[in-house]
PDB file of C-alpha atoms in Angstrom:
ATOM      1  CA  UNK K  26      87.675  98.564 101.991  1.00  0.00           C
ATOM      2  CA  UNK K  27      86.517  95.591 104.022  1.00  0.00           C
ATOM      3  CA  UNK K  28      83.982  94.625 101.361  1.00  0.00           C
ATOM      4  CA  UNK K  29      86.651  94.657  98.696  1.00  0.00           C
ATOM      5  CA  UNK K  30      89.095  92.590 100.732  1.00  0.00           C
ATOM      6  CA  UNK K  31      86.215  90.133 100.981  1.00  0.00           C
ATOM      7  CA  UNK K  32      85.584  90.467  97.247  1.00  0.00           C
ATOM      8  CA  UNK K  33      89.153  89.639  96.299  1.00  0.00           C
ATOM      9  CA  UNK K  34      89.383  86.673  98.610  1.00  0.00           C
ATOM     10  CA  UNK K  35      85.927  85.527  97.619  1.00  0.00           C
ATOM     11  CA  UNK K  36      86.899  85.536  93.974  1.00  0.00           C
ATOM     12  CA  UNK K  37      89.954  83.480  94.836  1.00  0.00           C
ATOM     13  CA  UNK K  38      87.795  81.025  96.757  1.00  0.00           C
ATOM     14  CA  UNK K  39      85.189  80.633  94.062  1.00  0.00           C
ATOM     15  CA  UNK K  40      87.503  80.667  91.076  1.00  0.00           C
ATOM     16  CA  UNK K  41      90.711  79.199  92.342  1.00  0.00           C
ATOM     17  CA  UNK K  42      89.849  76.736  95.020  1.00  0.00           C
ATOM     18  CA  UNK K  43      88.017  74.216  92.895  1.00  0.00           C
ATOM     19  CA  UNK K  44      91.371  73.160  91.467  1.00  0.00           C
ATOM     20  CA  UNK K  45      93.132  74.975  88.666  1.00  0.00           C
ATOM     21  CA  UNK K  46      93.765  78.662  89.218  1.00  0.00           C
ATOM     22  CA  UNK K  47      94.263  80.586  86.014  1.00  0.00           C
ATOM     23  CA  UNK K  48      95.561  84.110  86.552  1.00  0.00           C
ATOM     24  CA  UNK K  49      95.057  85.316  83.011  1.00  0.00           C
ATOM     25  CA  UNK K  50      93.075  87.692  80.890  1.00  0.00           C
ATOM     26  CA  UNK K  51      93.280  85.340  77.959  1.00  0.00           C
ATOM     27  CA  UNK K  52      95.198  82.180  77.469  1.00  0.00           C
ATOM     28  CA  UNK K  53      97.516  82.409  80.454  1.00  0.00           C
ATOM     29  CA  UNK K  54      99.291  79.459  81.983  1.00  0.00           C
ATOM     30  CA  UNK K  55      97.824  77.646  84.941  1.00  0.00           C
ATOM     31  CA  UNK K  56      98.862  75.978  88.151  1.00  0.00           C
ATOM     32  CA  UNK K  57      96.833  73.212  89.745  1.00  0.00           C
ATOM     33  CA  UNK K  58      96.912  73.884  93.475  1.00  0.00           C
ATOM     34  CA  UNK K  59      94.674  70.896  94.136  1.00  0.00           C
ATOM     35  CA  UNK K  60      97.090  68.248  93.002  1.00  0.00           C
ATOM     36  CA  UNK K  61     100.725  67.213  93.093  1.00  0.00           C
ATOM     37  CA  UNK K  62     103.092  69.158  95.321  1.00  0.00           C
ATOM     38  CA  UNK K  63     100.370  71.575  96.470  1.00  0.00           C
ATOM     39  CA  UNK K  64      97.680  69.004  97.323  1.00  0.00           C
ATOM     40  CA  UNK K  65      96.280  69.265 100.830  1.00  0.00           C
ATOM     41  CA  UNK K  66      98.068  72.499 101.672  1.00  0.00           C
ATOM     42  CA  UNK K  67      96.435  75.196 103.774  1.00  0.00           C
ATOM     43  CA  UNK K  68      95.552  78.443 102.033  1.00  0.00           C
ATOM     44  CA  UNK K  69      95.136  82.019 103.035  1.00  0.00           C
ATOM     45  CA  UNK K  70      94.891  85.306 101.220  1.00  0.00           C
ATOM     46  CA  UNK K  71      93.766  88.875 101.293  1.00  0.00           C
ATOM     47  CA  UNK K  72      95.060  92.393 100.799  1.00  0.00           C
ATOM     48  CA  UNK K  73      98.712  93.085 101.534  1.00  0.00           C
ATOM     49  CA  UNK K  74      99.127  95.594 104.356  1.00  0.00           C
ATOM     50  CA  UNK K  75     102.882  95.302 104.916  1.00  0.00           C
ATOM     51  CA  UNK K  76     105.912  93.916 103.117  1.00  0.00           C
ATOM     52  CA  UNK K  77     108.978  93.137 105.222  1.00  0.00           C
ATOM     53  CA  UNK K  78     111.481  91.363 103.016  1.00  0.00           C
ATOM     54  CA  UNK K  79     110.278  87.790 102.525  1.00  0.00           C
ATOM     55  CA  UNK K  80     107.293  88.230 104.865  1.00  0.00           C
ATOM     56  CA  UNK K  81     103.947  89.594 103.725  1.00  0.00           C
ATOM     57  CA  UNK K  82     101.278  90.718 106.181  1.00  0.00           C
ATOM     58  CA  UNK K  83      97.744  90.449 104.828  1.00  0.00           C
ATOM     59  CA  UNK K  84      94.269  91.249 106.038  1.00  0.00           C
ATOM     60  CA  UNK K  85      91.968  88.350 105.196  1.00  0.00           C
ATOM     61  CA  UNK K  86      88.340  88.414 104.117  1.00  0.00           C
ATOM     62  CA  UNK K  87      87.344  87.765 107.735  1.00  0.00           C
ATOM     63  CA  UNK K  88      89.388  90.744 108.934  1.00  0.00           C
ATOM     64  CA  UNK K  89      92.134  88.677 110.562  1.00  0.00           C
ATOM     65  CA  UNK K  90      95.814  89.442 110.190  1.00  0.00           C
ATOM     66  CA  UNK K  91      97.953  86.682 108.690  1.00  0.00           C
ATOM     67  CA  UNK K  92     101.648  86.515 107.861  1.00  0.00           C
ATOM     68  CA  UNK K  93     102.855  84.799 104.714  1.00  0.00           C
ATOM     69  CA  UNK K  94     106.485  83.723 104.855  1.00  0.00           C
ATOM     70  CA  UNK K  95     108.252  83.123 101.564  1.00  0.00           C
ATOM     71  CA  UNK K  96     111.648  81.670 100.689  1.00  0.00           C
ATOM     72  CA  UNK K  97     113.760  81.395  97.559  1.00  0.00           C
ATOM     73  CA  UNK K  98     111.807  78.205  96.827  1.00  0.00           C
ATOM     74  CA  UNK K  99     108.382  79.888  96.934  1.00  0.00           C
ATOM     75  CA  UNK K 100     106.842  80.106  93.490  1.00  0.00           C
ATOM     76  CA  UNK K 101     105.325  83.535  92.845  1.00  0.00           C
ATOM     77  CA  UNK K 102     102.820  83.896  89.990  1.00  0.00           C
ATOM     78  CA  UNK K 103     101.193  87.075  88.705  1.00  0.00           C
ATOM     79  CA  UNK K 104      98.743  87.846  85.890  1.00  0.00           C
ATOM     80  CA  UNK K 105      98.943  85.752  82.716  1.00  0.00           C
ATOM     81  CA  UNK K 106     100.951  83.147  84.600  1.00  0.00           C
ATOM     82  CA  UNK K 107     104.038  85.369  84.706  1.00  0.00           C
ATOM     83  CA  UNK K 108     106.651  84.215  87.200  1.00  0.00           C
ATOM     84  CA  UNK K 109     107.513  87.012  89.611  1.00  0.00           C
ATOM     85  CA  UNK K 110     109.461  87.724  92.779  1.00  0.00           C
ATOM     86  CA  UNK K 111     108.202  88.502  96.258  1.00  0.00           C
ATOM     87  CA  UNK K 112     109.822  91.920  95.869  1.00  0.00           C
ATOM     88  CA  UNK K 113     107.312  92.599  93.077  1.00  0.00           C
ATOM     89  CA  UNK K 114     104.433  92.402  95.574  1.00  0.00           C
ATOM     90  CA  UNK K 115     103.421  95.761  97.025  1.00  0.00           C
ATOM     91  CA  UNK K 116     101.121  97.057  99.760  1.00  0.00           C
ATOM     92  CA  UNK K 117      97.584  97.135  98.386  1.00  0.00           C
ATOM     93  CA  UNK K 118      98.081  94.110  96.149  1.00  0.00           C
ATOM     94  CA  UNK K 119      95.943  91.015  96.588  1.00  0.00           C
ATOM     95  CA  UNK K 120      97.484  87.612  97.242  1.00  0.00           C
ATOM     96  CA  UNK K 121      96.527  84.004  97.808  1.00  0.00           C
ATOM     97  CA  UNK K 122      99.076  81.512  99.125  1.00  0.00           C
ATOM     98  CA  UNK K 123      99.211  77.773  99.692  1.00  0.00           C
ATOM     99  CA  UNK K 124     101.615  76.185 102.111  1.00  0.00           C
ATOM    100  CA  UNK K 125     102.186  74.964 105.655  1.00  0.00           C
ATOM    101  CA  UNK K 126     100.150  76.665 108.376  1.00  0.00           C
ATOM    102  CA  UNK K 127     101.535  77.620 111.779  1.00  0.00           C
ATOM    103  CA  UNK K 128      98.189  78.441 113.377  1.00  0.00           C
ATOM    104  CA  UNK K 129      99.408  79.737 116.784  1.00  0.00           C
ATOM    105  CA  UNK K 130     101.623  82.273 115.026  1.00  0.00           C
ATOM    106  CA  UNK K 131      99.010  83.117 112.381  1.00  0.00           C
ATOM    107  CA  UNK K 132     101.652  82.331 109.777  1.00  0.00           C
ATOM    108  CA  UNK K 133     101.586  80.450 106.494  1.00  0.00           C
ATOM    109  CA  UNK K 134     104.879  79.221 105.061  1.00  0.00           C
ATOM    110  CA  UNK K 135     104.144  79.540 101.366  1.00  0.00           C
ATOM    111  CA  UNK K 136     105.042  77.026  98.691  1.00  0.00           C
ATOM    112  CA  UNK K 137     103.211  79.081  96.058  1.00  0.00           C
ATOM    113  CA  UNK K 138     101.900  82.629  96.006  1.00  0.00           C
ATOM    114  CA  UNK K 139      99.408  84.114  93.552  1.00  0.00           C
ATOM    115  CA  UNK K 140      99.428  87.903  93.341  1.00  0.00           C
ATOM    116  CA  UNK K 141      97.376  90.552  91.591  1.00  0.00           C
ATOM    117  CA  UNK K 142      98.344  94.196  91.702  1.00  0.00           C
ATOM    118  CA  UNK K 143      96.348  97.054  93.137  1.00  0.00           C
ATOM    119  CA  UNK K 144      95.306  98.310  89.707  1.00  0.00           C
ATOM    120  CA  UNK K 145      93.747  94.962  88.885  1.00  0.00           C
ATOM    121  CA  UNK K 146      91.939  94.942  92.215  1.00  0.00           C
ATOM    122  CA  UNK K 147      90.594  98.409  91.442  1.00  0.00           C
ATOM    123  CA  UNK K 148      89.345  97.201  88.072  1.00  0.00           C
ATOM    124  CA  UNK K 149      87.718  94.198  89.714  1.00  0.00           C
ATOM    125  CA  UNK K 150      85.944  96.439  92.200  1.00  0.00           C
ATOM    126  CA  UNK K 151      84.625  98.708  89.492  1.00  0.00           C
ATOM    127  CA  UNK K 152      83.431  95.950  87.173  1.00  0.00           C
ATOM    128  CA  UNK K 153      81.934  93.371  89.516  1.00  0.00           C
ATOM    129  CA  UNK K 154      78.264  93.217  88.650  1.00  0.00           C
ATOM    130  CA  UNK K 155      78.810  95.290  85.489  1.00  0.00           C
ATOM    131  CA  UNK K 156      81.012  93.267  83.142  1.00  0.00           C
ATOM    132  CA  UNK K 157      81.140  90.039  85.139  1.00  0.00           C
ATOM    133  CA  UNK K 158      79.290  88.307  87.954  1.00  0.00           C
ATOM    134  CA  UNK K 159      80.460  85.782  90.498  1.00  0.00           C
ATOM    135  CA  UNK K 160      78.933  84.396  93.668  1.00  0.00           C
ATOM    136  CA  UNK K 161      76.408  81.992  95.184  1.00  0.00           C
ATOM    137  CA  UNK K 162      72.833  81.626  94.036  1.00  0.00           C
ATOM    138  CA  UNK K 163      70.447  82.854  96.740  1.00  0.00           C
ATOM    139  CA  UNK K 164      67.141  82.811  94.844  1.00  0.00           C
ATOM    140  CA  UNK K 165      65.789  81.975  91.392  1.00  0.00           C
ATOM    141  CA  UNK K 166      62.741  83.561  89.776  1.00  0.00           C
ATOM    142  CA  UNK K 167      61.802  81.291  86.888  1.00  0.00           C
ATOM    143  CA  UNK K 168      58.777  83.387  85.891  1.00  0.00           C
ATOM    144  CA  UNK K 169      60.823  86.541  85.297  1.00  0.00           C
ATOM    145  CA  UNK K 170      64.034  84.742  84.257  1.00  0.00           C
ATOM    146  CA  UNK K 171      65.989  86.323  87.080  1.00  0.00           C
ATOM    147  CA  UNK K 172      68.390  85.165  89.763  1.00  0.00           C
ATOM    148  CA  UNK K 173      69.704  86.702  92.972  1.00  0.00           C
ATOM    149  CA  UNK K 174      73.436  86.174  93.424  1.00  0.00           C
ATOM    150  CA  UNK K 175      75.314  86.862  96.643  1.00  0.00           C
ATOM    151  CA  UNK K 176      78.575  88.307  95.398  1.00  0.00           C
ATOM    152  CA  UNK K 177      81.934  87.852  97.178  1.00  0.00           C
ATOM    153  CA  UNK K 178      81.623  91.389  98.561  1.00  0.00           C
ATOM    154  CA  UNK K 179      78.391  90.446 100.348  1.00  0.00           C
ATOM    155  CA  UNK K 180      76.079  92.348  97.974  1.00  0.00           C
ATOM    156  CA  UNK K 181      72.976  90.480  96.802  1.00  0.00           C
ATOM    157  CA  UNK K 182      72.505  91.362  93.125  1.00  0.00           C
ATOM    158  CA  UNK K 183      69.576  90.425  90.927  1.00  0.00           C
ATOM    159  CA  UNK K 184      70.651  89.466  87.427  1.00  0.00           C
ATOM    160  CA  UNK K 185      68.545  88.691  84.399  1.00  0.00           C
ATOM    161  CA  UNK K 186      68.707  86.418  81.373  1.00  0.00           C
ATOM    162  CA  UNK K 187      67.613  86.771  77.771  1.00  0.00           C
ATOM    163  CA  UNK K 188      67.875  84.923  74.485  1.00  0.00           C
ATOM    164  CA  UNK K 189      71.612  85.652  74.305  1.00  0.00           C
ATOM    165  CA  UNK K 190      72.392  83.821  77.567  1.00  0.00           C
ATOM    166  CA  UNK K 191      73.721  80.279  77.571  1.00  0.00           C
ATOM    167  CA  UNK K 192      74.221  78.064  80.618  1.00  0.00           C
ATOM    168  CA  UNK K 193      76.976  75.529  81.141  1.00  0.00           C
ATOM    169  CA  UNK K 194      78.005  73.182  83.911  1.00  0.00           C
ATOM    170  CA  UNK K 195      81.622  73.837  84.815  1.00  0.00           C
ATOM    171  CA  UNK K 196      83.963  70.966  85.547  1.00  0.00           C
ATOM    172  CA  UNK K 197      86.422  70.777  88.437  1.00  0.00           C
ATOM    173  CA  UNK K 198      89.632  72.521  87.459  1.00  0.00           C
ATOM    174  CA  UNK K 199      88.106  74.780  84.798  1.00  0.00           C
ATOM    175  CA  UNK K 200      87.368  77.828  86.937  1.00  0.00           C
ATOM    176  CA  UNK K 201      89.032  81.096  85.970  1.00  0.00           C
ATOM    177  CA  UNK K 202      89.882  84.061  88.122  1.00  0.00           C
ATOM    178  CA  UNK K 203      88.186  87.382  87.459  1.00  0.00           C
ATOM    179  CA  UNK K 204      90.830  89.605  88.979  1.00  0.00           C
ATOM    180  CA  UNK K 205      90.944  92.077  86.126  1.00  0.00           C
ATOM    181  CA  UNK K 206      88.400  94.132  84.241  1.00  0.00           C
ATOM    182  CA  UNK K 207      87.128  92.270  81.250  1.00  0.00           C
ATOM    183  CA  UNK K 208      88.766  89.018  82.298  1.00  0.00           C
ATOM    184  CA  UNK K 209      86.894  86.079  80.758  1.00  0.00           C
ATOM    185  CA  UNK K 210      85.413  84.707  83.958  1.00  0.00           C
ATOM    186  CA  UNK K 211      82.756  83.184  81.749  1.00  0.00           C
ATOM    187  CA  UNK K 212      85.252  82.133  79.135  1.00  0.00           C
ATOM    188  CA  UNK K 213      84.154  79.527  76.611  1.00  0.00           C
ATOM    189  CA  UNK K 214      84.546  76.044  78.024  1.00  0.00           C
ATOM    190  CA  UNK K 215      85.696  72.980  76.108  1.00  0.00           C
ATOM    191  CA  UNK K 216      83.105  71.356  73.868  1.00  0.00           C
ATOM    192  CA  UNK K 217      82.794  68.524  76.380  1.00  0.00           C
ATOM    193  CA  UNK K 218      81.317  70.878  78.997  1.00  0.00           C
ATOM    194  CA  UNK K 219      77.663  70.143  79.722  1.00  0.00           C
ATOM    195  CA  UNK K 220      75.103  72.560  78.356  1.00  0.00           C
ATOM    196  CA  UNK K 221      72.253  73.110  80.847  1.00  0.00           C
ATOM    197  CA  UNK K 222      69.209  75.345  81.337  1.00  0.00           C
ATOM    198  CA  UNK K 223      68.138  77.793  84.020  1.00  0.00           C
ATOM    199  CA  UNK K 224      65.943  75.075  85.505  1.00  0.00           C
ATOM    200  CA  UNK K 225      69.031  72.974  86.245  1.00  0.00           C
ATOM    201  CA  UNK K 226      70.560  75.615  88.517  1.00  0.00           C
ATOM    202  CA  UNK K 227      69.901  75.337  92.258  1.00  0.00           C
ATOM    203  CA  UNK K 228      70.098  77.683  95.219  1.00  0.00           C
ATOM    204  CA  UNK K 229      73.598  77.347  96.692  1.00  0.00           C
ATOM    205  CA  UNK K 230      75.352  76.768  93.370  1.00  0.00           C
ATOM    206  CA  UNK K 231      78.387  78.894  92.587  1.00  0.00           C
ATOM    207  CA  UNK K 232      78.085  80.872  89.358  1.00  0.00           C
ATOM    208  CA  UNK K 233      80.343  83.081  87.282  1.00  0.00           C
ATOM    209  CA  UNK K 234      80.049  84.715  83.917  1.00  0.00           C
ATOM    210  CA  UNK K 235      80.795  87.723  81.760  1.00  0.00           C
ATOM    211  CA  UNK K 236      78.138  89.995  80.335  1.00  0.00           C
ATOM    212  CA  UNK K 237      76.868  93.556  80.414  1.00  0.00           C
ATOM    213  CA  UNK K 238      74.228  95.836  81.874  1.00  0.00           C
ATOM    214  CA  UNK K 239      70.962  96.012  79.964  1.00  0.00           C
ATOM    215  CA  UNK K 240      68.450  98.493  81.274  1.00  0.00           C
ATOM    216  CA  UNK K 241      70.396  98.623  84.531  1.00  0.00           C
ATOM    217  CA  UNK K 242      70.276  94.843  84.999  1.00  0.00           C
ATOM    218  CA  UNK K 243      73.326  92.632  84.518  1.00  0.00           C
ATOM    219  CA  UNK K 244      72.732  89.999  81.832  1.00  0.00           C
ATOM    220  CA  UNK K 245      75.420  87.346  81.297  1.00  0.00           C
ATOM    221  CA  UNK K 246      76.191  86.045  77.836  1.00  0.00           C
ATOM    222  CA  UNK K 247      77.195  82.759  79.431  1.00  0.00           C
ATOM    223  CA  UNK K 248      76.715  81.604  83.001  1.00  0.00           C
ATOM    224  CA  UNK K 249      79.017  78.855  84.228  1.00  0.00           C
ATOM    225  CA  UNK K 250      77.695  76.879  87.176  1.00  0.00           C
ATOM    226  CA  UNK K 251      79.470  74.821  89.821  1.00  0.00           C
ATOM    227  CA  UNK K 252      77.294  72.672  92.069  1.00  0.00           C
ATOM    228  CA  UNK K 253      77.148  73.583  95.758  1.00  0.00           C
ATOM    229  CA  UNK K 254      80.244  72.306  97.544  1.00  0.00           C
ATOM    230  CA  UNK K 255      82.505  72.133  94.475  1.00  0.00           C
ATOM    231  CA  UNK K 256      83.808  75.646  94.822  1.00  0.00           C
ATOM    232  CA  UNK K 257      84.891  75.613  98.440  1.00  0.00           C
ATOM    233  CA  UNK K 258      88.532  76.271  99.207  1.00  0.00           C
ATOM    234  CA  UNK K 259      90.885  74.616 101.634  1.00  0.00           C
ATOM    235  CA  UNK K 260      91.188  77.928 103.426  1.00  0.00           C
ATOM    236  CA  UNK K 261      89.406  76.858 106.575  1.00  0.00           C
ATOM    237  CA  UNK K 262      92.589  75.887 108.356  1.00  0.00           C
ATOM    238  CA  UNK K 263      94.145  79.273 107.778  1.00  0.00           C
ATOM    239  CA  UNK K 264      90.990  81.095 108.781  1.00  0.00           C
ATOM    240  CA  UNK K 265      90.483  79.036 111.897  1.00  0.00           C
ATOM    241  CA  UNK K 266      94.160  79.350 112.702  1.00  0.00           C
ATOM    242  CA  UNK K 267      93.932  83.100 112.514  1.00  0.00           C
ATOM    243  CA  UNK K 268      90.950  83.091 114.839  1.00  0.00           C
ATOM    244  CA  UNK K 269      92.716  80.740 117.236  1.00  0.00           C
ATOM    245  CA  UNK K 270      95.713  83.032 117.234  1.00  0.00           C
ATOM    246  CA  UNK K 271      93.592  85.982 118.357  1.00  0.00           C
ATOM    247  CA  UNK K 272      91.689  84.146 121.050  1.00  0.00           C
TER     248      UNK K 272
END
């Protein structure tokens, strides 16, 4: 379970933290947590372990316990951009929240809460590395047209490329969440997105894309690349706060 808590939160970090988080399978609405009312807010997330009225207890990717406090003013968003209520969130669901951090109490007072249900998490677990890939580039083998990607669950997976694969440079705010099976994590980008080649990708870049297994090797139809540093979330405060609260 620890790997999959890490997987969920890692997907949130890589897909959501670069700006616009789109919780959709196709064409859902979006919320920009990097601008406007949510700019500069601390973030935390993980798997829900307890629901006590307006307070959610979650276990983060690092294994720390955090409390997310909601109010009537907290915006709750589920798949396809559907507005929900905190009461819709259940134990086993995955969440990511942005708000004001109270580090000593390991508590985040949430202005907005993104939630994905346990069934979607299960689908994500089963399909990571099979129908989609996401993670950080650890090694590139130009001779064999292969790449090693460190996935959010900590697994290093070697993927391959063929004549069907295209490469594009993602732009800040275009990342999509892959919280459901078949979700278009490599969804077609606007025509203004930069087309690149395998040679343009560097170790440390964040990548995501949809595809399939061919001969036991995952081959993306399109690989979207974010340069190293562009996909890092403002979750450090929450993580460090949680650690401080346990010290």
